Amino acid sequence: MHHKASVLSSDATMDSRFSAAHSIIMQGIRSTMTVPLLHHDELLGIMHLDSMIATNAFAEKDLQIFGGIASQAAVAIHNSNLARTIEHEAKTRAQFQRLLSPNLVDQVVQGKLQLEKGGALSEITLLFSDIRGFTSMSESAAPQDIVRMLNEYFELMVDVIFKYEGTLDKFVGDEIIALLGAPVAMPQAEIKAVQCALEMLKVLSEFNRTRVSEGLNEIKIGIGINTGMVVTGAIGSSRALQYTAIGDAVNTTSAFCAASRKPGQVILSEATYRKVQSEGGGRPAAPRARQGKTDELRVYNAVGMRAREWSSDTTRPTGQH
């Protein structure tokens, strides 16, 4: 596309192109110059200059000067637009990079993924983890030490969750709630959830070696994984939105996390186990009583996936054979 600047005389007897331009004739415009605002062949607008004094008020030299001004204006407009875009992307990235894995953040920034207020019903896999004995730890340590420990622990665990394309729902005290399969559907979300949980334990084991060498207590966690139908979406007020999941499956997952009674255990629901059993991802365990319910939870102990380094019953709790 080519955009050209032009100098025109608007005297109706001299230029028939203005014969139907009633507004120009009524305003008594005799001469006009119009130039495009171009930046690398992108048309950003036009600049218009007119005169009511006389016909042929503008010469070619005037047009060149006017065109130069238009070029500078186009650069200024482009830079302003670019600055606004960068500022918007930075704010969007800062808002979502704490919740979503990097690839999903990129999609949100590029406008390919919308996390709008509302919700959608879908089947996802939820992962809950919490620290065993956290209450006693909090009572016996200074608050600033607990905060420092949690920050270091959360940093490591969230990195693993994002590695497996999980979404951070929230922190609740010492508890981490993660979603796999939302806001974007994820093939084999259950398998990735088990892989994620096992790697969380591996990373935590390495972290604990450092803590022990510094004379600090080990952090011991339990993990529960469940698959079910929930409503996911950005929920909250116009000033504070949070991407989260709501439904009975969320509460059930919390119960599975509580069912991992001993440190280093990953408990799977039957719904999750059915999706991972072909990969060798779980073994039946003793049923657990469900607090406030008459039924029992059928639970499965997560183990290593086939063809991976986790080849043994890695999440069998300490002391259980």
Tab-separated table of C-alpha atoms in Angstrom:
chain	number	residue	atom	x	y	z
A	1	MET	CA	0.000	0.000	0.000
A	2	HIS	CA	1.311	3.440	-0.959
A	3	HIS	CA	0.262	6.595	0.860
A	4	LYS	CA	1.003	9.914	-0.820
A	5	ALA	CA	0.956	13.471	0.454
A	6	SER	CA	-0.959	15.960	-1.644
A	7	VAL	CA	-1.502	19.677	-2.115
A	8	LEU	CA	-4.937	20.612	-3.441
A	9	SER	CA	-6.733	23.824	-4.321
A	10	SER	CA	-10.366	23.831	-3.253
A	11	ASP	CA	-11.652	26.648	-5.505
A	12	ALA	CA	-14.739	24.960	-7.004
A	13	THR	CA	-13.995	26.540	-10.391
A	14	MET	CA	-10.456	25.138	-10.359
A	15	ASP	CA	-10.780	21.674	-8.819
A	16	SER	CA	-13.830	19.568	-9.556
A	17	ARG	CA	-12.836	17.047	-6.851
A	18	PHE	CA	-14.320	19.399	-4.248
A	19	SER	CA	-17.611	19.928	-6.060
A	20	ALA	CA	-19.445	17.575	-3.657
A	21	ALA	CA	-17.494	18.575	-0.529
A	22	HIS	CA	-20.167	20.848	0.946
A	23	SER	CA	-18.451	21.226	4.329
A	24	ILE	CA	-15.249	22.465	2.696
A	25	ILE	CA	-17.123	24.910	0.482
A	26	MET	CA	-19.260	26.200	3.363
A	27	GLN	CA	-16.183	26.826	5.527
A	28	GLY	CA	-14.538	28.732	2.695
A	29	ILE	CA	-11.462	26.537	2.585
A	30	ARG	CA	-9.417	27.532	-0.466
A	31	SER	CA	-6.273	25.416	-0.136
A	32	THR	CA	-5.363	22.253	1.778
A	33	MET	CA	-2.460	19.875	2.427
A	34	THR	CA	-2.869	16.319	3.697
A	35	VAL	CA	-0.012	13.984	4.626
A	36	PRO	CA	-0.050	10.425	6.010
A	37	LEU	CA	1.463	9.552	9.402
A	38	LEU	CA	3.637	6.627	8.388
A	39	HIS	CA	6.003	4.457	10.406
A	40	HIS	CA	7.642	1.622	8.470
A	41	ASP	CA	4.690	1.483	6.047
A	42	GLU	CA	2.209	1.367	8.933
A	43	LEU	CA	-0.439	4.058	8.565
A	44	LEU	CA	-1.040	5.615	11.987
A	45	GLY	CA	-3.273	8.463	10.810
A	46	ILE	CA	-3.225	11.640	8.713
A	47	MET	CA	-2.349	15.293	9.236
A	48	HIS	CA	-4.402	17.980	7.533
A	49	LEU	CA	-3.663	21.680	7.029
A	50	ASP	CA	-5.957	24.120	5.248
A	51	SER	CA	-6.202	27.822	4.399
A	52	MET	CA	-9.205	30.100	3.901
A	53	ILE	CA	-7.037	32.968	2.592
A	54	ALA	CA	-6.333	32.086	-0.999
A	55	THR	CA	-6.035	29.350	-3.547
A	56	ASN	CA	-2.583	27.890	-4.174
A	57	ALA	CA	-1.550	28.970	-0.660
A	58	PHE	CA	0.810	25.984	-0.335
A	59	ALA	CA	3.724	25.081	-2.552
A	60	GLU	CA	5.740	21.898	-2.949
A	61	LYS	CA	8.285	23.194	-0.417
A	62	ASP	CA	5.495	23.635	2.157
A	63	LEU	CA	4.432	20.067	1.517
A	64	GLN	CA	7.992	18.795	2.116
A	65	ILE	CA	8.212	20.630	5.443
A	66	PHE	CA	4.768	19.403	6.419
A	67	GLY	CA	5.758	15.849	5.445
A	68	GLY	CA	8.853	16.095	7.647
A	69	ILE	CA	6.730	17.174	10.604
A	70	ALA	CA	4.370	14.280	9.902
A	71	SER	CA	7.289	11.794	9.899
A	72	GLN	CA	8.433	13.010	13.318
A	73	ALA	CA	4.871	12.888	14.608
A	74	ALA	CA	4.493	9.298	13.355
A	75	VAL	CA	7.664	8.255	15.209
A	76	ALA	CA	6.400	9.932	18.400
A	77	ILE	CA	3.002	8.237	18.113
A	78	HIS	CA	4.620	4.855	17.451
A	79	ASN	CA	6.927	5.219	20.465
A	80	SER	CA	4.009	6.251	22.660
A	81	ASN	CA	1.956	3.255	21.532
A	82	LEU	CA	4.942	0.956	22.062
A	83	ALA	CA	5.521	2.301	25.571
A	84	ARG	CA	1.879	1.731	26.480
A	85	THR	CA	2.017	-1.798	25.074
A	86	ILE	CA	5.182	-2.626	27.011
A	87	GLU	CA	3.698	-1.205	30.222
A	88	HIS	CA	0.499	-3.215	29.749
A	89	GLU	CA	2.421	-6.430	29.017
A	90	ALA	CA	4.669	-5.893	32.047
A	91	LYS	CA	1.662	-5.422	34.326
A	92	THR	CA	-0.067	-8.477	32.843
A	93	ARG	CA	3.058	-10.606	33.188
A	94	ALA	CA	3.598	-9.486	36.798
A	95	GLN	CA	-0.035	-10.286	37.591
A	96	PHE	CA	-0.049	-13.824	36.210
A	97	GLN	CA	3.536	-15.097	36.467
A	98	ARG	CA	2.922	-15.921	40.123
A	99	LEU	CA	-0.003	-18.190	39.233
A	100	LEU	CA	0.687	-19.682	35.812
A	101	SER	CA	3.533	-21.572	34.222
A	102	PRO	CA	5.681	-19.407	31.899
A	103	ASN	CA	4.145	-20.746	28.673
A	104	LEU	CA	0.647	-19.831	29.865
A	105	VAL	CA	1.835	-16.394	30.965
A	106	ASP	CA	3.135	-15.819	27.430
A	107	GLN	CA	-0.276	-16.757	26.016
A	108	VAL	CA	-2.031	-14.344	28.373
A	109	VAL	CA	0.385	-11.513	27.492
A	110	GLN	CA	-0.083	-12.153	23.761
A	111	GLY	CA	-3.858	-12.153	24.166
A	112	LYS	CA	-4.210	-15.810	23.133
A	113	LEU	CA	-5.586	-16.818	26.534
A	114	GLN	CA	-8.251	-14.839	28.397
A	115	LEU	CA	-8.728	-15.303	32.141
A	116	GLU	CA	-11.979	-13.415	32.435
A	117	LYS	CA	-14.216	-13.164	35.460
A	118	GLY	CA	-16.572	-16.121	35.582
A	119	GLY	CA	-16.146	-19.872	35.531
A	120	ALA	CA	-16.213	-22.993	33.401
A	121	LEU	CA	-17.026	-26.562	34.425
A	122	SER	CA	-14.320	-29.032	33.483
A	123	GLU	CA	-12.490	-32.107	34.706
A	124	ILE	CA	-9.072	-31.318	36.114
A	125	THR	CA	-6.546	-32.874	38.455
A	126	LEU	CA	-5.855	-31.173	41.763
A	127	LEU	CA	-2.712	-31.473	43.864
A	128	PHE	CA	-2.651	-30.526	47.544
A	129	SER	CA	0.469	-30.631	49.700
A	130	ASP	CA	1.116	-29.543	53.253
A	131	ILE	CA	3.881	-29.651	55.831
A	132	ARG	CA	3.583	-32.301	58.525
A	133	GLY	CA	3.888	-30.932	62.048
A	134	PHE	CA	3.766	-27.328	60.877
A	135	THR	CA	1.835	-26.163	63.950
A	136	SER	CA	4.501	-27.463	66.340
A	137	MET	CA	7.213	-25.970	64.104
A	138	SER	CA	5.511	-22.578	64.294
A	139	GLU	CA	5.271	-22.753	68.066
A	140	SER	CA	8.942	-23.588	68.562
A	141	ALA	CA	10.521	-21.159	66.078
A	142	ALA	CA	10.623	-17.401	65.674
A	143	PRO	CA	7.983	-16.043	63.242
A	144	GLN	CA	10.626	-14.542	60.942
A	145	ASP	CA	12.345	-17.946	60.691
A	146	ILE	CA	9.045	-19.614	59.770
A	147	VAL	CA	8.361	-16.988	57.098
A	148	ARG	CA	11.863	-17.418	55.668
A	149	MET	CA	11.483	-21.198	55.636
A	150	LEU	CA	8.091	-21.042	53.918
A	151	ASN	CA	9.345	-18.645	51.263
A	152	GLU	CA	12.296	-20.892	50.428
A	153	TYR	CA	10.096	-24.003	50.433
A	154	PHE	CA	7.339	-22.429	48.305
A	155	GLU	CA	9.903	-21.144	45.790
A	156	LEU	CA	11.205	-24.658	45.176
A	157	MET	CA	7.804	-26.336	45.065
A	158	VAL	CA	6.201	-23.794	42.710
A	159	ASP	CA	9.143	-24.130	40.305
A	160	VAL	CA	8.379	-27.866	40.089
A	161	ILE	CA	4.640	-27.235	39.642
A	162	PHE	CA	5.328	-24.811	36.792
A	163	LYS	CA	7.761	-27.298	35.231
A	164	TYR	CA	4.843	-29.707	34.843
A	165	GLU	CA	2.600	-26.908	33.509
A	166	GLY	CA	0.532	-26.725	36.657
A	167	THR	CA	-1.331	-23.626	37.808
A	168	LEU	CA	-0.896	-22.311	41.333
A	169	ASP	CA	-4.315	-21.882	42.896
A	170	LYS	CA	-3.207	-20.501	46.255
A	171	PHE	CA	-1.177	-20.914	49.411
A	172	VAL	CA	-3.180	-21.613	52.556
A	173	GLY	CA	-0.776	-21.310	55.452
A	174	ASP	CA	1.722	-24.101	54.776
A	175	GLU	CA	-0.531	-25.747	52.181
A	176	ILE	CA	-0.045	-25.539	48.415
A	177	ILE	CA	-3.003	-26.016	46.068
A	178	ALA	CA	-2.173	-26.607	42.391
A	179	LEU	CA	-4.322	-27.330	39.332
A	180	LEU	CA	-3.344	-29.414	36.308
A	181	GLY	CA	-5.599	-29.077	33.289
A	182	ALA	CA	-6.764	-25.504	33.929
A	183	PRO	CA	-7.014	-22.901	32.497
A	184	VAL	CA	-5.924	-24.937	29.455
A	185	ALA	CA	-6.905	-28.581	29.030
A	186	MET	CA	-3.917	-30.871	29.543
A	187	PRO	CA	-3.573	-34.367	28.047
A	188	GLN	CA	-2.529	-36.881	30.716
A	189	ALA	CA	-2.944	-34.338	33.500
A	190	GLU	CA	-3.117	-37.142	36.059
A	191	ILE	CA	0.236	-38.596	34.992
A	192	LYS	CA	1.849	-35.165	35.073
A	193	ALA	CA	0.409	-34.590	38.543
A	194	VAL	CA	2.010	-37.783	39.857
A	195	GLN	CA	5.311	-36.933	38.166
A	196	CYS	CA	5.100	-33.464	39.682
A	197	ALA	CA	4.448	-34.825	43.182
A	198	LEU	CA	7.350	-37.269	42.973
A	199	GLU	CA	9.711	-34.551	41.815
A	200	MET	CA	8.501	-32.266	44.595
A	201	LEU	CA	9.616	-34.944	47.060
A	202	LYS	CA	12.955	-35.311	45.299
A	203	VAL	CA	13.634	-31.553	45.322
A	204	LEU	CA	12.525	-31.358	48.951
A	205	SER	CA	14.930	-34.173	49.871
A	206	GLU	CA	17.816	-32.200	48.400
A	207	PHE	CA	16.637	-29.060	50.202
A	208	ASN	CA	16.470	-30.974	53.486
A	209	ARG	CA	20.080	-32.104	53.131
A	210	THR	CA	21.059	-28.446	53.028
A	211	ARG	CA	18.877	-27.650	56.034
A	212	VAL	CA	20.355	-30.496	58.083
A	213	SER	CA	23.893	-29.364	57.230
A	214	GLU	CA	22.918	-25.949	58.644
A	215	GLY	CA	21.560	-27.483	61.823
A	216	LEU	CA	17.903	-26.966	60.854
A	217	ASN	CA	15.019	-29.432	61.010
A	218	GLU	CA	13.858	-31.260	57.914
A	219	ILE	CA	10.619	-30.217	56.203
A	220	LYS	CA	8.303	-33.190	55.828
A	221	ILE	CA	5.244	-33.076	53.587
A	222	GLY	CA	2.291	-35.163	52.481
A	223	ILE	CA	0.577	-34.867	49.090
A	224	GLY	CA	-2.927	-35.713	47.911
A	225	ILE	CA	-4.006	-35.903	44.264
A	226	ASN	CA	-7.564	-36.154	42.975
A	227	THR	CA	-9.341	-35.861	39.617
A	228	GLY	CA	-12.854	-34.484	39.296
A	229	MET	CA	-15.299	-31.959	37.900
A	230	VAL	CA	-14.855	-28.417	39.226
A	231	VAL	CA	-15.648	-24.870	38.208
A	232	THR	CA	-12.484	-22.952	37.397
A	233	GLY	CA	-12.183	-19.273	36.654
A	234	ALA	CA	-11.197	-15.832	37.829
A	235	ILE	CA	-13.273	-15.277	40.942
A	236	GLY	CA	-13.370	-12.221	43.190
A	237	SER	CA	-14.095	-8.515	43.012
A	238	SER	CA	-13.315	-5.964	40.305
A	239	ARG	CA	-10.232	-4.967	42.307
A	240	ALA	CA	-8.950	-8.401	43.277
A	241	LEU	CA	-9.395	-11.470	41.103
A	242	GLN	CA	-7.961	-14.910	41.796
A	243	TYR	CA	-7.899	-17.867	39.443
A	244	THR	CA	-9.196	-20.799	41.454
A	245	ALA	CA	-11.262	-23.994	41.430
A	246	ILE	CA	-14.536	-24.586	43.265
A	247	GLY	CA	-16.362	-27.861	43.770
A	248	ASP	CA	-16.664	-30.964	45.921
A	249	ALA	CA	-13.574	-32.420	44.230
A	250	VAL	CA	-11.534	-29.624	45.839
A	251	ASN	CA	-12.678	-30.597	49.332
A	252	THR	CA	-12.120	-34.266	48.550
A	253	THR	CA	-8.555	-33.553	47.432
A	254	SER	CA	-7.917	-31.858	50.754
A	255	ALA	CA	-9.135	-35.025	52.457
A	256	PHE	CA	-6.713	-37.119	50.395
A	257	CYS	CA	-3.873	-34.811	51.411
A	258	ALA	CA	-4.851	-35.325	55.049
A	259	ALA	CA	-4.989	-39.079	54.398
A	260	SER	CA	-1.253	-39.102	53.627
A	261	ARG	CA	-0.580	-39.531	57.316
A	262	LYS	CA	3.142	-40.137	57.201
A	263	PRO	CA	5.832	-37.881	55.730
A	264	GLY	CA	6.835	-38.440	52.139
A	265	GLN	CA	3.599	-40.104	51.060
A	266	VAL	CA	1.586	-39.277	47.941
A	267	ILE	CA	-2.022	-40.426	48.093
A	268	LEU	CA	-4.104	-40.805	44.922
A	269	SER	CA	-7.868	-40.926	44.627
A	270	GLU	CA	-9.444	-43.792	42.746
A	271	ALA	CA	-10.361	-41.413	39.896
A	272	THR	CA	-6.699	-40.433	39.486
A	273	TYR	CA	-5.418	-43.962	40.008
A	274	ARG	CA	-7.557	-45.283	37.129
A	275	LYS	CA	-5.811	-42.840	34.786
A	276	VAL	CA	-2.250	-43.661	35.892
A	277	GLN	CA	-2.350	-47.384	36.717
A	278	SER	CA	-1.310	-48.358	33.188
A	279	GLU	CA	1.887	-46.370	33.752
A	280	GLY	CA	2.581	-48.109	37.038
A	281	GLY	CA	1.791	-44.902	38.895
A	282	GLY	CA	0.036	-46.270	41.988
A	283	ARG	CA	-0.675	-49.184	44.302
A	284	PRO	CA	-3.718	-49.820	46.479
A	285	ALA	CA	-3.436	-48.778	50.109
A	286	ALA	CA	-5.629	-49.298	53.158
A	287	PRO	CA	-8.885	-47.299	53.066
A	288	ARG	CA	-8.983	-44.123	55.140
A	289	ALA	CA	-11.847	-42.830	57.252
A	290	ARG	CA	-13.144	-39.484	55.984
A	291	GLN	CA	-13.699	-36.889	58.666
A	292	GLY	CA	-17.362	-35.945	58.971
A	293	LYS	CA	-18.407	-38.630	56.471
A	294	THR	CA	-19.813	-42.111	56.926
A	295	ASP	CA	-17.954	-43.502	53.907
A	296	GLU	CA	-14.278	-44.321	53.628
A	297	LEU	CA	-11.810	-43.043	51.070
A	298	ARG	CA	-10.394	-45.654	48.719
A	299	VAL	CA	-6.826	-44.503	48.421
A	300	TYR	CA	-3.763	-45.486	46.440
A	301	ASN	CA	-0.123	-44.960	47.219
A	302	ALA	CA	1.705	-43.220	44.361
A	303	VAL	CA	4.860	-44.893	43.118
A	304	GLY	CA	7.341	-44.269	40.312
A	305	MET	CA	6.310	-44.166	36.691
A	306	ARG	CA	7.580	-46.806	34.299
A	307	ALA	CA	10.725	-46.000	32.309
A	308	ARG	CA	11.691	-43.341	34.824
A	309	GLU	CA	14.221	-43.146	37.618
A	310	TRP	CA	11.446	-43.578	40.190
A	311	SER	CA	11.335	-47.329	39.718
A	312	SER	CA	10.591	-48.378	43.301
A	313	ASP	CA	7.830	-47.625	45.767
A	314	THR	CA	9.296	-44.179	46.350
A	315	THR	CA	6.438	-42.648	48.284
A	316	ARG	CA	5.893	-45.438	50.752
A	317	PRO	CA	6.041	-43.613	54.085
A	318	THR	CA	9.123	-43.914	56.232
A	319	GLY	CA	9.015	-47.066	58.333
A	320	GLN	CA	6.345	-48.794	56.187
A	321	HIS	CA	7.422	-51.988	54.406
